[in-house]
């Protein structure tokens, strides 16, 4: 009887020790699973929601964007993490770091928030200038660039792909594309002349392609111009009349140049689809 009692006591001690050991083993927090990025394009400064399972509200997560830029975590619950897009974040991959583990969780396009600025061409002074205007007061904020010639600039457009004002001028019978970078004030002149006729009424499309009206030839034409060298890329359209086109605009909703002409006392809206 005594032997049985000793065995039971020893068995009880072994079981108790096993339970204590299992209770004291630390539980490792696991990396979140089923991670998705609902947004594929977002602006700097906006909040990106990273969805998934197993986020822990009392743990530390790090979200890193291309360019090795870290975002600010704004909110965490078990199903998502919200992070603010840093101003200097770049388009590309996003990585999540947790508990010493780093994984790329997706790719995203980061766009720059649209900033509306107003510029004006200051003529009648030497040198001519491009200035930025305060839209609320009409006052000059700064001089963007001094123009390095005295020829009159016209047909102003804006190239969002390069942050440049694009216009044109004529000098001794030659036509020049003139570009002014609004960030650094750098100016560039590019001669652009057709073998016959003349270029007028330059217009930029919504996707930053440059077109011009080729007058003085039959038929008149709309041509696309290479912005880097002034050469014709291709003829977009032959104009089906000889009346002069004017007042050029671009309709981004239809990808059309919209202008007008007059014929026998009547006014016509004229549209050219650039595609």
JSON list of N, CA, C and O in Angstrom, two decimals, residues 37 48 50 55 60-66 68-76 81-86 89 93-98 102-103 105 108:
[
{"chain": "A", "resi": 37, "resn": "UNK", "atom": "N", "xyz": [-3.99, 45.28, -50.20]},
{"chain": "A", "resi": 37, "resn": "UNK", "atom": "CA", "xyz": [-4.01, 46.74, -50.31]},
{"chain": "A", "resi": 37, "resn": "UNK", "atom": "C", "xyz": [-5.21, 47.13, -51.17]},
{"chain": "A", "resi": 37, "resn": "UNK", "atom": "O", "xyz": [-5.16, 47.00, -52.39]},
{"chain": "A", "resi": 48, "resn": "UNK", "atom": "N", "xyz": [-3.66, 55.27, -46.02]},
{"chain": "A", "resi": 48, "resn": "UNK", "atom": "CA", "xyz": [-3.77, 53.97, -46.69]},
{"chain": "A", "resi": 48, "resn": "UNK", "atom": "C", "xyz": [-4.20, 52.92, -45.67]},
{"chain": "A", "resi": 48, "resn": "UNK", "atom": "O", "xyz": [-3.60, 52.80, -44.61]},
{"chain": "A", "resi": 50, "resn": "UNK", "atom": "N", "xyz": [-4.36, 49.09, -44.81]},
{"chain": "A", "resi": 50, "resn": "UNK", "atom": "CA", "xyz": [-3.80, 47.77, -45.12]},
{"chain": "A", "resi": 50, "resn": "UNK", "atom": "C", "xyz": [-4.67, 46.74, -44.42]},
{"chain": "A", "resi": 50, "resn": "UNK", "atom": "O", "xyz": [-4.71, 46.68, -43.19]},
{"chain": "A", "resi": 55, "resn": "UNK", "atom": "N", "xyz": [-3.72, 41.40, -36.84]},
{"chain": "A", "resi": 55, "resn": "UNK", "atom": "CA", "xyz": [-3.03, 42.57, -36.33]},
{"chain": "A", "resi": 55, "resn": "UNK", "atom": "C", "xyz": [-3.29, 42.68, -34.82]},
{"chain": "A", "resi": 55, "resn": "UNK", "atom": "O", "xyz": [-4.39, 42.41, -34.35]},
{"chain": "A", "resi": 60, "resn": "UNK", "atom": "N", "xyz": [3.95, 46.74, -32.11]},
{"chain": "A", "resi": 60, "resn": "UNK", "atom": "CA", "xyz": [4.53, 47.78, -32.97]},
{"chain": "A", "resi": 60, "resn": "UNK", "atom": "C", "xyz": [4.74, 47.25, -34.38]},
{"chain": "A", "resi": 60, "resn": "UNK", "atom": "O", "xyz": [5.38, 46.21, -34.57]},
{"chain": "A", "resi": 61, "resn": "UNK", "atom": "N", "xyz": [4.21, 47.97, -35.36]},
{"chain": "A", "resi": 61, "resn": "UNK", "atom": "CA", "xyz": [4.37, 47.63, -36.77]},
{"chain": "A", "resi": 61, "resn": "UNK", "atom": "C", "xyz": [5.06, 48.81, -37.48]},
{"chain": "A", "resi": 61, "resn": "UNK", "atom": "O", "xyz": [4.85, 49.97, -37.11]},
{"chain": "A", "resi": 62, "resn": "UNK", "atom": "N", "xyz": [5.84, 48.49, -38.51]},
{"chain": "A", "resi": 62, "resn": "UNK", "atom": "CA", "xyz": [6.49, 49.53, -39.30]},
{"chain": "A", "resi": 62, "resn": "UNK", "atom": "C", "xyz": [6.15, 49.31, -40.76]},
{"chain": "A", "resi": 62, "resn": "UNK", "atom": "O", "xyz": [6.34, 48.21, -41.30]},
{"chain": "A", "resi": 63, "resn": "UNK", "atom": "N", "xyz": [5.65, 50.36, -41.41]},
{"chain": "A", "resi": 63, "resn": "UNK", "atom": "CA", "xyz": [5.33, 50.31, -42.83]},
{"chain": "A", "resi": 63, "resn": "UNK", "atom": "C", "xyz": [6.33, 51.20, -43.56]},
{"chain": "A", "resi": 63, "resn": "UNK", "atom": "O", "xyz": [6.44, 52.39, -43.26]},
{"chain": "A", "resi": 64, "resn": "UNK", "atom": "N", "xyz": [7.05, 50.61, -44.52]},
{"chain": "A", "resi": 64, "resn": "UNK", "atom": "CA", "xyz": [8.10, 51.32, -45.23]},
{"chain": "A", "resi": 64, "resn": "UNK", "atom": "C", "xyz": [7.78, 51.38, -46.72]},
{"chain": "A", "resi": 64, "resn": "UNK", "atom": "O", "xyz": [7.43, 50.37, -47.33]},
{"chain": "A", "resi": 65, "resn": "UNK", "atom": "N", "xyz": [7.89, 52.58, -47.29]},
{"chain": "A", "resi": 65, "resn": "UNK", "atom": "CA", "xyz": [7.61, 52.80, -48.71]},
{"chain": "A", "resi": 65, "resn": "UNK", "atom": "C", "xyz": [8.92, 52.88, -49.49]},
{"chain": "A", "resi": 65, "resn": "UNK", "atom": "O", "xyz": [10.00, 53.01, -48.92]},
{"chain": "A", "resi": 66, "resn": "UNK", "atom": "N", "xyz": [8.80, 52.80, -50.83]},
{"chain": "A", "resi": 66, "resn": "UNK", "atom": "CA", "xyz": [9.98, 52.92, -51.69]},
{"chain": "A", "resi": 66, "resn": "UNK", "atom": "C", "xyz": [10.70, 54.23, -51.39]},
{"chain": "A", "resi": 66, "resn": "UNK", "atom": "O", "xyz": [10.07, 55.26, -51.15]},
{"chain": "A", "resi": 68, "resn": "UNK", "atom": "N", "xyz": [12.86, 54.07, -48.94]},
{"chain": "A", "resi": 68, "resn": "UNK", "atom": "CA", "xyz": [13.17, 53.83, -47.52]},
{"chain": "A", "resi": 68, "resn": "UNK", "atom": "C", "xyz": [12.53, 54.88, -46.62]},
{"chain": "A", "resi": 68, "resn": "UNK", "atom": "O", "xyz": [13.15, 55.39, -45.68]},
{"chain": "A", "resi": 69, "resn": "UNK", "atom": "N", "xyz": [11.26, 55.21, -46.92]},
{"chain": "A", "resi": 69, "resn": "UNK", "atom": "CA", "xyz": [10.51, 56.21, -46.17]},
{"chain": "A", "resi": 69, "resn": "UNK", "atom": "C", "xyz": [9.47, 55.49, -45.31]},
{"chain": "A", "resi": 69, "resn": "UNK", "atom": "O", "xyz": [8.69, 54.67, -45.82]},
{"chain": "A", "resi": 70, "resn": "UNK", "atom": "N", "xyz": [9.44, 55.80, -44.03]},
{"chain": "A", "resi": 70, "resn": "UNK", "atom": "CA", "xyz": [8.52, 55.15, -43.09]},
{"chain": "A", "resi": 70, "resn": "UNK", "atom": "C", "xyz": [7.27, 55.98, -42.89]},
{"chain": "A", "resi": 70, "resn": "UNK", "atom": "O", "xyz": [7.33, 57.19, -42.69]},
{"chain": "A", "resi": 71, "resn": "UNK", "atom": "N", "xyz": [6.11, 55.31, -42.95]},
{"chain": "A", "resi": 71, "resn": "UNK", "atom": "CA", "xyz": [4.84, 55.98, -42.74]},
{"chain": "A", "resi": 71, "resn": "UNK", "atom": "C", "xyz": [4.46, 56.03, -41.27]},
{"chain": "A", "resi": 71, "resn": "UNK", "atom": "O", "xyz": [4.98, 55.26, -40.45]},
{"chain": "A", "resi": 72, "resn": "UNK", "atom": "N", "xyz": [3.53, 56.92, -40.94]},
{"chain": "A", "resi": 72, "resn": "UNK", "atom": "CA", "xyz": [3.04, 57.06, -39.56]},
{"chain": "A", "resi": 72, "resn": "UNK", "atom": "C", "xyz": [1.78, 56.22, -39.37]},
{"chain": "A", "resi": 72, "resn": "UNK", "atom": "O", "xyz": [0.79, 56.41, -40.09]},
{"chain": "A", "resi": 73, "resn": "UNK", "atom": "N", "xyz": [1.82, 55.28, -38.42]},
{"chain": "A", "resi": 73, "resn": "UNK", "atom": "CA", "xyz": [0.66, 54.44, -38.13]},
{"chain": "A", "resi": 73, "resn": "UNK", "atom": "C", "xyz": [-0.40, 55.28, -37.43]},
{"chain": "A", "resi": 73, "resn": "UNK", "atom": "O", "xyz": [-0.13, 55.91, -36.41]},
{"chain": "A", "resi": 74, "resn": "UNK", "atom": "N", "xyz": [-1.62, 55.26, -37.97]},
{"chain": "A", "resi": 74, "resn": "UNK", "atom": "CA", "xyz": [-2.70, 56.07, -37.41]},
{"chain": "A", "resi": 74, "resn": "UNK", "atom": "C", "xyz": [-3.73, 55.25, -36.63]},
{"chain": "A", "resi": 74, "resn": "UNK", "atom": "O", "xyz": [-4.34, 55.76, -35.69]},
{"chain": "A", "resi": 75, "resn": "UNK", "atom": "N", "xyz": [-3.92, 53.98, -37.01]},
{"chain": "A", "resi": 75, "resn": "UNK", "atom": "CA", "xyz": [-4.92, 53.16, -36.33]},
{"chain": "A", "resi": 75, "resn": "UNK", "atom": "C", "xyz": [-4.65, 51.69, -36.60]},
{"chain": "A", "resi": 75, "resn": "UNK", "atom": "O", "xyz": [-4.20, 51.33, -37.69]},
{"chain": "A", "resi": 76, "resn": "UNK", "atom": "N", "xyz": [-4.90, 50.85, -35.60]},
{"chain": "A", "resi": 76, "resn": "UNK", "atom": "CA", "xyz": [-4.75, 49.40, -35.74]},
{"chain": "A", "resi": 76, "resn": "UNK", "atom": "C", "xyz": [-5.94, 48.72, -35.07]},
{"chain": "A", "resi": 76, "resn": "UNK", "atom": "O", "xyz": [-6.34, 49.09, -33.97]},
{"chain": "A", "resi": 81, "resn": "UNK", "atom": "N", "xyz": [-4.73, 47.90, -40.62]},
{"chain": "A", "resi": 81, "resn": "UNK", "atom": "CA", "xyz": [-3.76, 48.88, -40.11]},
{"chain": "A", "resi": 81, "resn": "UNK", "atom": "C", "xyz": [-3.86, 50.09, -41.03]},
{"chain": "A", "resi": 81, "resn": "UNK", "atom": "O", "xyz": [-3.87, 49.94, -42.26]},
{"chain": "A", "resi": 82, "resn": "UNK", "atom": "N", "xyz": [-3.95, 51.29, -40.46]},
{"chain": "A", "resi": 82, "resn": "UNK", "atom": "CA", "xyz": [-4.03, 52.51, -41.25]},
{"chain": "A", "resi": 82, "resn": "UNK", "atom": "C", "xyz": [-2.73, 53.29, -41.10]},
{"chain": "A", "resi": 82, "resn": "UNK", "atom": "O", "xyz": [-2.26, 53.51, -39.98]},
{"chain": "A", "resi": 83, "resn": "UNK", "atom": "N", "xyz": [-2.15, 53.69, -42.24]},
{"chain": "A", "resi": 83, "resn": "UNK", "atom": "CA", "xyz": [-0.88, 54.41, -42.24]},
{"chain": "A", "resi": 83, "resn": "UNK", "atom": "C", "xyz": [-0.99, 55.64, -43.12]},
{"chain": "A", "resi": 83, "resn": "UNK", "atom": "O", "xyz": [-1.63, 55.62, -44.17]},
{"chain": "A", "resi": 84, "resn": "UNK", "atom": "N", "xyz": [-0.38, 56.74, -42.67]},
{"chain": "A", "resi": 84, "resn": "UNK", "atom": "CA", "xyz": [-0.37, 57.98, -43.44]},
{"chain": "A", "resi": 84, "resn": "UNK", "atom": "C", "xyz": [0.77, 57.93, -44.46]},
{"chain": "A", "resi": 84, "resn": "UNK", "atom": "O", "xyz": [1.91, 57.59, -44.12]},
{"chain": "A", "resi": 85, "resn": "UNK", "atom": "N", "xyz": [0.48, 58.29, -45.73]},
{"chain": "A", "resi": 85, "resn": "UNK", "atom": "CA", "xyz": [1.50, 58.30, -46.79]},
{"chain": "A", "resi": 85, "resn": "UNK", "atom": "C", "xyz": [2.41, 59.50, -46.59]},
{"chain": "A", "resi": 85, "resn": "UNK", "atom": "O", "xyz": [1.95, 60.65, -46.61]},
{"chain": "A", "resi": 86, "resn": "UNK", "atom": "N", "xyz": [3.72, 59.30, -46.40]},
{"chain": "A", "resi": 86, "resn": "UNK", "atom": "CA", "xyz": [4.64, 60.44, -46.22]},
{"chain": "A", "resi": 86, "resn": "UNK", "atom": "C", "xyz": [4.73, 61.28, -47.49]},
{"chain": "A", "resi": 86, "resn": "UNK", "atom": "O", "xyz": [4.53, 60.77, -48.60]},
{"chain": "A", "resi": 89, "resn": "UNK", "atom": "N", "xyz": [7.28, 59.88, -49.99]},
{"chain": "A", "resi": 89, "resn": "UNK", "atom": "CA", "xyz": [7.18, 58.48, -50.38]},
{"chain": "A", "resi": 89, "resn": "UNK", "atom": "C", "xyz": [7.16, 58.36, -51.89]},
{"chain": "A", "resi": 89, "resn": "UNK", "atom": "O", "xyz": [6.67, 59.25, -52.59]},
{"chain": "A", "resi": 93, "resn": "UNK", "atom": "N", "xyz": [7.14, 49.36, -54.13]},
{"chain": "A", "resi": 93, "resn": "UNK", "atom": "CA", "xyz": [6.73, 48.34, -53.17]},
{"chain": "A", "resi": 93, "resn": "UNK", "atom": "C", "xyz": [6.55, 48.92, -51.77]},
{"chain": "A", "resi": 93, "resn": "UNK", "atom": "O", "xyz": [7.13, 49.95, -51.42]},
{"chain": "A", "resi": 94, "resn": "UNK", "atom": "N", "xyz": [5.72, 48.23, -50.98]},
{"chain": "A", "resi": 94, "resn": "UNK", "atom": "CA", "xyz": [5.50, 48.56, -49.56]},
{"chain": "A", "resi": 94, "resn": "UNK", "atom": "C", "xyz": [5.88, 47.33, -48.75]},
{"chain": "A", "resi": 94, "resn": "UNK", "atom": "O", "xyz": [5.51, 46.21, -49.09]},
{"chain": "A", "resi": 95, "resn": "UNK", "atom": "N", "xyz": [6.63, 47.54, -47.67]},
{"chain": "A", "resi": 95, "resn": "UNK", "atom": "CA", "xyz": [6.99, 46.43, -46.79]},
{"chain": "A", "resi": 95, "resn": "UNK", "atom": "C", "xyz": [6.44, 46.66, -45.39]},
{"chain": "A", "resi": 95, "resn": "UNK", "atom": "O", "xyz": [6.31, 47.80, -44.93]},
{"chain": "A", "resi": 96, "resn": "UNK", "atom": "N", "xyz": [6.10, 45.56, -44.73]},
{"chain": "A", "resi": 96, "resn": "UNK", "atom": "CA", "xyz": [5.61, 45.58, -43.36]},
{"chain": "A", "resi": 96, "resn": "UNK", "atom": "C", "xyz": [6.61, 44.85, -42.48]},
{"chain": "A", "resi": 96, "resn": "UNK", "atom": "O", "xyz": [7.02, 43.72, -42.81]},
{"chain": "A", "resi": 97, "resn": "UNK", "atom": "N", "xyz": [7.02, 45.49, -41.39]},
{"chain": "A", "resi": 97, "resn": "UNK", "atom": "CA", "xyz": [7.95, 44.88, -40.44]},
{"chain": "A", "resi": 97, "resn": "UNK", "atom": "C", "xyz": [7.27, 44.70, -39.10]},
{"chain": "A", "resi": 97, "resn": "UNK", "atom": "O", "xyz": [6.65, 45.63, -38.57]},
{"chain": "A", "resi": 98, "resn": "UNK", "atom": "N", "xyz": [7.38, 43.45, -38.56]},
{"chain": "A", "resi": 98, "resn": "UNK", "atom": "CA", "xyz": [6.79, 43.14, -37.27]},
{"chain": "A", "resi": 98, "resn": "UNK", "atom": "C", "xyz": [7.60, 42.04, -36.59]},
{"chain": "A", "resi": 98, "resn": "UNK", "atom": "O", "xyz": [7.91, 41.02, -37.20]},
{"chain": "A", "resi": 102, "resn": "UNK", "atom": "N", "xyz": [10.29, 41.09, -41.87]},
{"chain": "A", "resi": 102, "resn": "UNK", "atom": "CA", "xyz": [9.91, 42.08, -42.88]},
{"chain": "A", "resi": 102, "resn": "UNK", "atom": "C", "xyz": [9.45, 41.37, -44.14]},
{"chain": "A", "resi": 102, "resn": "UNK", "atom": "O", "xyz": [10.14, 40.48, -44.64]},
{"chain": "A", "resi": 103, "resn": "UNK", "atom": "N", "xyz": [8.29, 41.77, -44.65]},
{"chain": "A", "resi": 103, "resn": "UNK", "atom": "CA", "xyz": [7.76, 41.20, -45.89]},
{"chain": "A", "resi": 103, "resn": "UNK", "atom": "C", "xyz": [7.22, 42.31, -46.77]},
{"chain": "A", "resi": 103, "resn": "UNK", "atom": "O", "xyz": [6.64, 43.28, -46.28]},
{"chain": "A", "resi": 105, "resn": "UNK", "atom": "N", "xyz": [4.44, 43.61, -48.97]},
{"chain": "A", "resi": 105, "resn": "UNK", "atom": "CA", "xyz": [3.01, 43.29, -48.92]},
{"chain": "A", "resi": 105, "resn": "UNK", "atom": "C", "xyz": [2.26, 43.80, -50.14]},
{"chain": "A", "resi": 105, "resn": "UNK", "atom": "O", "xyz": [1.04, 43.59, -50.25]},
{"chain": "A", "resi": 108, "resn": "UNK", "atom": "N", "xyz": [2.22, 50.07, -54.86]},
{"chain": "A", "resi": 108, "resn": "UNK", "atom": "CA", "xyz": [1.24, 51.15, -54.93]},
{"chain": "A", "resi": 108, "resn": "UNK", "atom": "C", "xyz": [1.82, 52.32, -55.72]},
{"chain": "A", "resi": 108, "resn": "UNK", "atom": "O", "xyz": [3.04, 52.53, -55.74]}
]
